Coordinates of C-alpha atoms and ligand atoms in Angstrom, one line a residue:
M89 CA 47.7 -29.0 -31.2
K90 CA 46.7 -26.0 -33.3
S91 CA 45.5 -22.9 -31.5
I92 CA 43.3 -22.0 -34.4
E93 CA 42.2 -23.5 -37.8
W94 CA 40.3 -21.7 -40.6
L95 CA 37.6 -23.9 -42.0
G96 CA 36.4 -21.8 -44.9
N97 CA 33.7 -19.8 -43.1
I98 CA 34.3 -20.9 -39.5
L99 CA 37.3 -20.2 -37.3
R100 CA 37.9 -23.3 -35.1
I101 CA 39.4 -22.2 -31.8
L102 CA 41.0 -24.7 -29.4
D103 CA 39.7 -23.5 -26.0
Q104 CA 42.9 -23.2 -24.0
T105 CA 41.0 -22.4 -20.8
K106 CA 40.0 -26.1 -20.7
L107 CA 43.5 -27.5 -21.3
P108 CA 45.1 -29.8 -20.2
R109 CA 42.1 -31.7 -18.7
E110 CA 39.8 -31.3 -21.8
T111 CA 40.3 -30.7 -25.5
A112 CA 37.4 -28.6 -26.6
Y113 CA 36.7 -26.3 -29.5
R114 CA 34.7 -23.2 -30.2
D115 CA 33.6 -23.0 -33.9
A116 CA 33.4 -19.2 -34.3
K117 CA 31.0 -18.1 -37.0
S118 CA 31.1 -14.3 -36.3
Y119 CA 33.6 -11.6 -35.4
E120 CA 31.9 -11.2 -32.0
E121 CA 32.5 -14.8 -31.2
V122 CA 36.2 -14.3 -32.0
A123 CA 36.3 -11.2 -29.9
E124 CA 34.8 -13.1 -27.0
A125 CA 37.3 -16.0 -27.4
I126 CA 40.2 -13.5 -27.2
E127 CA 38.8 -11.7 -24.2
K128 CA 38.2 -15.0 -22.4
M129 CA 41.7 -16.2 -23.4
E130 CA 40.3 -19.3 -25.1
V131 CA 42.8 -18.2 -27.8
R132 CA 45.8 -16.4 -26.3
G133 CA 49.4 -15.6 -27.1
A134 CA 50.5 -12.5 -29.1
P135 CA 50.9 -14.2 -32.6
A136 CA 47.9 -16.5 -32.1
I137 CA 45.8 -13.4 -31.2
G138 CA 47.0 -11.7 -34.4
A139 CA 46.0 -14.5 -36.6
A140 CA 42.6 -15.0 -34.8
V141 CA 41.9 -11.3 -35.3
A142 CA 42.6 -11.5 -39.0
Y143 CA 40.1 -14.3 -39.4
G144 CA 37.7 -12.5 -37.1
Y145 CA 37.9 -9.6 -39.6
V146 CA 37.1 -12.0 -42.4
L147 CA 34.1 -13.3 -40.5
G148 CA 32.9 -9.8 -40.2
A149 CA 33.1 -9.3 -44.0
L150 CA 31.2 -12.6 -44.5
E151 CA 28.5 -11.5 -42.1
Y152 CA 27.9 -8.2 -43.9
N153 CA 24.8 -8.3 -46.2
G154 CA 24.4 -4.7 -47.3
P155 CA 25.5 -2.9 -50.5
R156 CA 29.1 -2.9 -51.5
Q157 CA 29.5 0.8 -50.7
G158 CA 28.5 0.2 -47.1
L159 CA 31.2 -2.4 -46.4
T160 CA 33.9 0.0 -45.3
D161 CA 31.8 1.6 -42.6
F162 CA 30.6 -1.9 -41.4
M163 CA 34.2 -3.1 -41.2
E164 CA 35.2 -0.1 -39.1
T165 CA 32.7 -1.5 -36.5
V166 CA 34.3 -4.9 -36.8
Q167 CA 37.8 -3.4 -36.4
G168 CA 36.7 -1.5 -33.3
R169 CA 35.3 -4.5 -31.6
L170 CA 38.3 -6.7 -32.3
A171 CA 40.7 -3.9 -31.3
Q172 CA 39.2 -3.5 -27.8
T173 CA 39.6 -7.2 -26.8
R174 CA 43.2 -7.1 -25.3
P175 CA 45.5 -4.0 -25.3
T176 CA 49.0 -5.3 -24.9
A177 CA 49.9 -7.7 -27.6
V178 CA 50.8 -5.5 -30.6
N179 CA 50.3 -8.5 -33.0
L180 CA 46.6 -7.9 -32.7
F181 CA 46.9 -4.3 -34.1
W182 CA 49.6 -5.4 -36.6
A183 CA 47.2 -8.0 -38.0
L184 CA 44.2 -5.6 -38.0
R185 CA 46.2 -3.0 -39.9
R186 CA 47.2 -5.5 -42.6
M187 CA 43.5 -6.5 -43.0
E188 CA 42.4 -2.8 -43.2
D189 CA 45.1 -2.1 -45.7
R190 CA 44.0 -5.1 -47.8
L191 CA 40.4 -3.9 -47.7
R192 CA 41.5 -0.4 -48.8
D193 CA 43.4 -2.0 -51.7
C194 CA 40.1 -3.6 -52.8
W195 CA 38.5 -0.3 -53.6
E196 CA 38.3 -1.2 -57.3
I197 CA 36.6 -4.6 -56.6
E198 CA 32.8 -4.0 -56.9
D199 CA 31.8 -7.6 -56.1
L200 CA 31.5 -8.3 -52.4
D201 CA 32.6 -11.9 -52.8
G202 CA 35.7 -10.7 -54.6
V203 CA 36.6 -8.5 -51.6
R204 CA 35.9 -11.4 -49.2
K205 CA 38.2 -13.6 -51.2
A206 CA 41.0 -11.0 -51.0
L207 CA 40.6 -10.7 -47.2
I208 CA 40.7 -14.5 -46.7
E209 CA 43.9 -14.6 -48.7
E210 CA 45.4 -11.9 -46.5
A211 CA 44.4 -13.7 -43.3
D212 CA 45.9 -16.9 -44.8
R213 CA 49.1 -15.0 -45.5
I214 CA 49.3 -13.7 -41.9
A215 CA 48.9 -17.2 -40.6
E216 CA 51.6 -18.5 -43.1
D217 CA 53.9 -15.6 -42.2
D218 CA 53.7 -16.6 -38.5
R219 CA 54.5 -20.3 -39.3
R220 CA 57.5 -19.2 -41.4
M221 CA 58.7 -16.6 -38.8
N222 CA 58.5 -19.1 -35.9
R223 CA 60.5 -21.8 -37.8
L224 CA 63.2 -19.2 -38.5
I225 CA 63.2 -18.1 -34.9
G226 CA 63.9 -21.7 -33.9
E227 CA 66.7 -22.1 -36.4
L228 CA 68.4 -18.9 -35.5
G229 CA 67.8 -19.1 -31.8
N230 CA 69.4 -22.6 -31.7
E231 CA 72.7 -20.7 -31.8
V232 CA 72.3 -19.5 -28.2
V233 CA 71.4 -22.9 -26.8
P234 CA 74.2 -24.8 -25.2
E235 CA 75.0 -28.5 -26.3
K236 CA 73.9 -29.5 -22.8
G237 CA 72.0 -27.6 -20.2
N238 CA 68.8 -26.4 -18.4
I239 CA 66.6 -23.8 -20.0
L240 CA 64.0 -21.9 -18.0
T241 CA 60.9 -20.5 -19.7
H242 CA 57.9 -18.6 -18.5
C243 CA 54.2 -18.7 -19.4
N244 CA 53.5 -20.3 -22.8
A245 CA 55.3 -19.1 -25.9
G246 CA 54.7 -22.4 -27.7
A247 CA 52.5 -23.6 -30.6
L248 CA 49.5 -22.7 -28.5
A249 CA 50.5 -19.1 -28.4
T250 CA 51.1 -18.9 -32.2
V251 CA 49.8 -20.4 -35.4
E252 CA 52.4 -23.2 -35.2
Y253 CA 55.7 -24.1 -33.5
G254 CA 55.9 -21.2 -31.0
T255 CA 58.6 -18.7 -30.4
A256 CA 60.6 -19.5 -27.2
L257 CA 59.4 -23.1 -27.6
S258 CA 60.4 -23.1 -31.3
V259 CA 64.0 -22.4 -30.1
I260 CA 63.7 -25.2 -27.6
R261 CA 62.2 -27.7 -30.1
T262 CA 64.8 -26.9 -32.7
A263 CA 67.6 -27.3 -30.2
Y264 CA 66.3 -30.6 -28.9
S265 CA 65.7 -32.0 -32.4
S266 CA 69.2 -30.9 -33.4
G267 CA 70.5 -33.4 -30.8
K268 CA 71.3 -31.0 -27.9
S269 CA 70.9 -32.5 -24.4
I270 CA 68.6 -29.9 -22.9
H271 CA 66.1 -30.0 -20.1
V272 CA 63.4 -27.3 -19.5
Y273 CA 62.2 -25.8 -16.3
A274 CA 58.7 -24.5 -16.9
D275 CA 57.4 -21.8 -14.6
E276 CA 53.8 -22.6 -13.8
T277 CA 53.0 -18.9 -14.3
R278 CA 50.3 -17.8 -11.9
P279 CA 47.5 -16.8 -11.9
L280 CA 46.3 -18.6 -15.2
L281 CA 49.0 -21.2 -15.1
Q282 CA 49.9 -21.1 -18.9
G283 CA 53.2 -22.8 -18.0
A284 CA 51.7 -25.6 -16.0
R285 CA 48.7 -26.2 -18.3
L286 CA 50.2 -25.4 -21.7
T287 CA 54.0 -25.4 -21.8
A288 CA 54.3 -28.6 -19.8
L289 CA 51.7 -30.2 -22.0
E290 CA 53.4 -29.2 -25.3
L291 CA 56.9 -30.3 -24.1
M292 CA 55.7 -33.6 -22.8
N293 CA 53.8 -34.3 -26.0
D294 CA 57.1 -33.6 -27.8
K295 CA 59.0 -35.8 -25.3
I296 CA 61.2 -32.9 -24.4
P297 CA 62.4 -33.3 -20.7
V298 CA 60.5 -30.8 -18.6
T299 CA 60.2 -30.0 -14.9
L300 CA 57.4 -27.9 -13.7
I301 CA 58.2 -25.3 -11.0
A302 CA 56.4 -22.6 -9.1
D303 CA 57.2 -19.1 -10.2
N304 CA 58.9 -18.4 -6.9
M305 CA 61.4 -21.2 -7.3
A306 CA 63.3 -19.7 -10.3
G307 CA 65.6 -17.6 -8.1
S308 CA 66.6 -20.6 -6.0
L309 CA 67.4 -22.7 -9.1
M310 CA 69.6 -19.9 -10.5
Q311 CA 71.3 -19.5 -7.1
Q312 CA 72.2 -23.3 -7.2
G313 CA 73.6 -22.8 -10.7
K314 CA 70.9 -25.0 -12.3
V315 CA 69.7 -22.6 -15.0
D316 CA 72.0 -22.1 -18.0
L317 CA 69.6 -20.0 -20.2
V318 CA 66.3 -18.2 -19.9
I319 CA 64.1 -17.9 -23.0
V320 CA 60.7 -16.2 -23.0
G321 CA 58.2 -14.9 -25.5
A322 CA 56.9 -11.3 -25.9
D323 CA 53.7 -9.4 -26.4
R324 CA 55.2 -6.1 -27.4
I325 CA 58.8 -4.9 -27.9
A326 CA 59.4 -1.1 -27.8
A327 CA 61.9 0.7 -30.1
N328 CA 64.5 0.7 -27.3
G329 CA 64.2 -3.0 -26.6
D330 CA 62.0 -2.8 -23.5
T331 CA 59.8 -5.9 -23.7
A332 CA 56.3 -6.5 -22.4
N333 CA 55.6 -10.1 -21.5
K334 CA 53.7 -12.2 -19.0
I335 CA 53.7 -10.9 -15.5
G336 CA 56.8 -12.4 -13.7
T337 CA 59.1 -12.0 -16.7
Y338 CA 60.7 -8.8 -15.2
S339 CA 61.6 -10.7 -12.0
L340 CA 63.1 -13.5 -14.0
A341 CA 65.3 -11.1 -16.0
V342 CA 66.6 -9.3 -12.9
L343 CA 67.4 -12.7 -11.3
A344 CA 69.1 -13.9 -14.5
Q345 CA 71.3 -10.8 -14.6
A346 CA 72.2 -11.2 -10.9
H347 CA 73.2 -14.8 -11.5
E348 CA 74.9 -14.1 -14.9
V349 CA 72.4 -16.3 -16.8
P350 CA 71.8 -15.3 -20.4
F351 CA 68.2 -13.9 -20.8
Y352 CA 66.7 -14.0 -24.4
V353 CA 63.4 -12.9 -25.8
A354 CA 62.1 -14.9 -28.8
A355 CA 59.6 -13.0 -30.9
P356 CA 58.6 -12.4 -34.6
T357 CA 59.1 -8.9 -35.9
S358 CA 55.3 -8.6 -35.8
T359 CA 55.8 -8.1 -32.1
I360 CA 58.2 -5.2 -32.4
D361 CA 56.4 -1.8 -32.2
L362 CA 58.7 1.0 -33.2
K363 CA 55.9 3.5 -32.6
V364 CA 56.5 3.1 -28.8
A365 CA 59.9 4.6 -27.8
T366 CA 60.1 2.8 -24.4
G367 CA 58.3 0.2 -22.4
Q368 CA 56.7 2.9 -20.3
E369 CA 54.3 3.6 -23.3
I370 CA 53.1 -0.1 -23.5
P371 CA 49.5 -0.5 -22.3
I372 CA 49.4 -3.2 -19.6
E373 CA 46.2 -5.2 -19.4
E374 CA 44.6 -5.6 -16.0
R375 CA 42.7 -8.9 -15.8
P376 CA 39.5 -9.6 -13.7
A377 CA 40.1 -10.1 -9.9
K378 CA 38.3 -13.4 -10.2
E379 CA 41.3 -14.9 -12.0
M380 CA 43.5 -14.2 -8.9
K381 CA 40.9 -15.2 -6.3
E382 CA 39.9 -18.5 -7.9
C383 CA 41.8 -21.3 -9.5
F384 CA 39.4 -22.6 -12.1
G385 CA 36.4 -22.2 -9.9
V386 CA 38.0 -23.1 -6.6
P387 CA 38.3 -20.2 -4.2
M388 CA 41.9 -19.4 -3.3
A389 CA 41.3 -16.1 -1.3
P390 CA 38.6 -14.3 0.7
E391 CA 35.9 -13.3 -1.7
D392 CA 36.1 -9.5 -1.0
V393 CA 39.9 -9.2 -0.8
N394 CA 41.5 -6.4 -2.9
V395 CA 43.4 -7.8 -5.9
Y396 CA 46.2 -6.5 -8.2
N397 CA 46.1 -8.5 -11.4
P398 CA 48.2 -7.1 -14.3
A399 CA 48.6 -9.6 -17.1
F400 CA 52.0 -8.3 -18.1
D401 CA 55.1 -6.5 -17.0
V402 CA 57.9 -4.7 -18.8
T403 CA 61.5 -5.9 -18.8
P404 CA 63.9 -3.0 -19.5
A405 CA 66.3 -3.7 -22.4
K406 CA 69.3 -3.6 -20.1
Y407 CA 68.3 -7.0 -18.7
I408 CA 67.9 -8.6 -22.1
T409 CA 70.9 -10.4 -23.6
G410 CA 69.3 -10.6 -27.0
I411 CA 66.1 -10.6 -29.0
I412 CA 65.7 -13.6 -31.3
T413 CA 63.7 -12.8 -34.4
E414 CA 63.1 -14.4 -37.8
K415 CA 65.5 -11.9 -39.3
G416 CA 68.3 -12.4 -36.8
I417 CA 69.3 -12.0 -33.2
V418 CA 69.4 -8.4 -32.0
T419 CA 71.6 -7.2 -29.2
A420 CA 72.2 -3.8 -27.6
P421 CA 72.1 -1.0 -28.6
Y422 CA 68.5 -2.0 -29.3
S423 CA 67.3 1.5 -30.5
V424 CA 69.8 1.3 -33.3
N425 CA 69.7 -2.4 -34.0
L426 CA 65.9 -2.9 -33.9
L427 CA 65.5 -0.1 -36.4
K428 CA 68.1 -1.7 -38.7
L429 CA 66.4 -5.0 -38.4
M430 CA 62.9 -3.6 -39.2
V431 CA 64.1 -1.9 -42.4
R432 CA 65.9 -5.0 -43.5
S433 CA 63.7 -6.9 -46.1
Ligands
LIG750 C1 54.4 -16.3 -28.4 S1 54.3 -15.0 -27.3 C2 53.2 -15.5 -26.1 C3 53.0 -14.6 -25.0 O1 51.7 -14.3 -24.8 C4 51.4 -14.7 -23.4 O2 50.4 -13.9 -22.8 P1 48.8 -14.4 -22.7 O3 48.9 -15.9 -22.3 O4 48.2 -13.5 -21.7 O5 48.3 -14.2 -24.1 C5 52.7 -14.6 -22.7 O6 53.0 -13.2 -22.4 C6 53.6 -15.2 -23.7 O7 54.9 -14.9 -23.5

């Protein structure tokens, strides 16, 4: 299953809100449609959002029908719309910056189609970079996976959260295909159930042994000694290693430390944001109350009850055993080692 597919002038988006019961697609023909798909979480997951935004930017350039000199101003409108969709995943802004830089480098190209071609090539590079980084994350991350054991993961950091392979699930896939005897506990991940709906689906499709659990069961499994490793994804990693990820990740990290279970974050370097010193600076998205009060249309709470619905939380670096990236596995002191990693070619 591919989260997105570029069809030359259309971005085909697998509508993840309908999985696993229905495989449906949105064929986005405009940057506004891509923005809506991101806001509605039809496409979600930090790296997948980054690639979707890159192609949304291309669709904006294809929509523009004015004189060449007006393109830059128009693309600022496109950039603004895409940038306001979701605030936490830094990959969104990393991809937008790459597209803006590419547009700026096209200043000598007078032909609009020439500029569009250059932007499409940049978006394709962003997508290919993600595929490459995720493969490497799997290969390098395999080092931390035991020959035999139970791995717990949270939310969906799989192929559906990226362009291909996944991040945390890339490590799991690589370990399994290397012959390791692993089994996965997948947190269902309330309220939108990315674990139940997406991670369980991906792992079953790959015939990787998986058991679905409610989020509140993780502690008990660790207390029984049934979890050997926790691997999660990330939406933004601060310069000191503090990591924003799906709500519930922080609780898992504290539980893992209390039970001496290794806790790893798997993420491409496009998720590392050295411009934020600590996790306190990471903007945390608040999602609509409806997502808490309903489960896909079925009321789960009184209609007018107050709701707190942050989409992410921040895990302090002290709870993180290591961060698995395509350039290597980083451990504490993160402020030093993340900087070294990012300057490494
Ligand atoms: C490969 S990182 C995926 C990351 O994104 C998810 O958030 P959302 O489903 O809201 O986009 C979750 O935090 C995952 O770990």
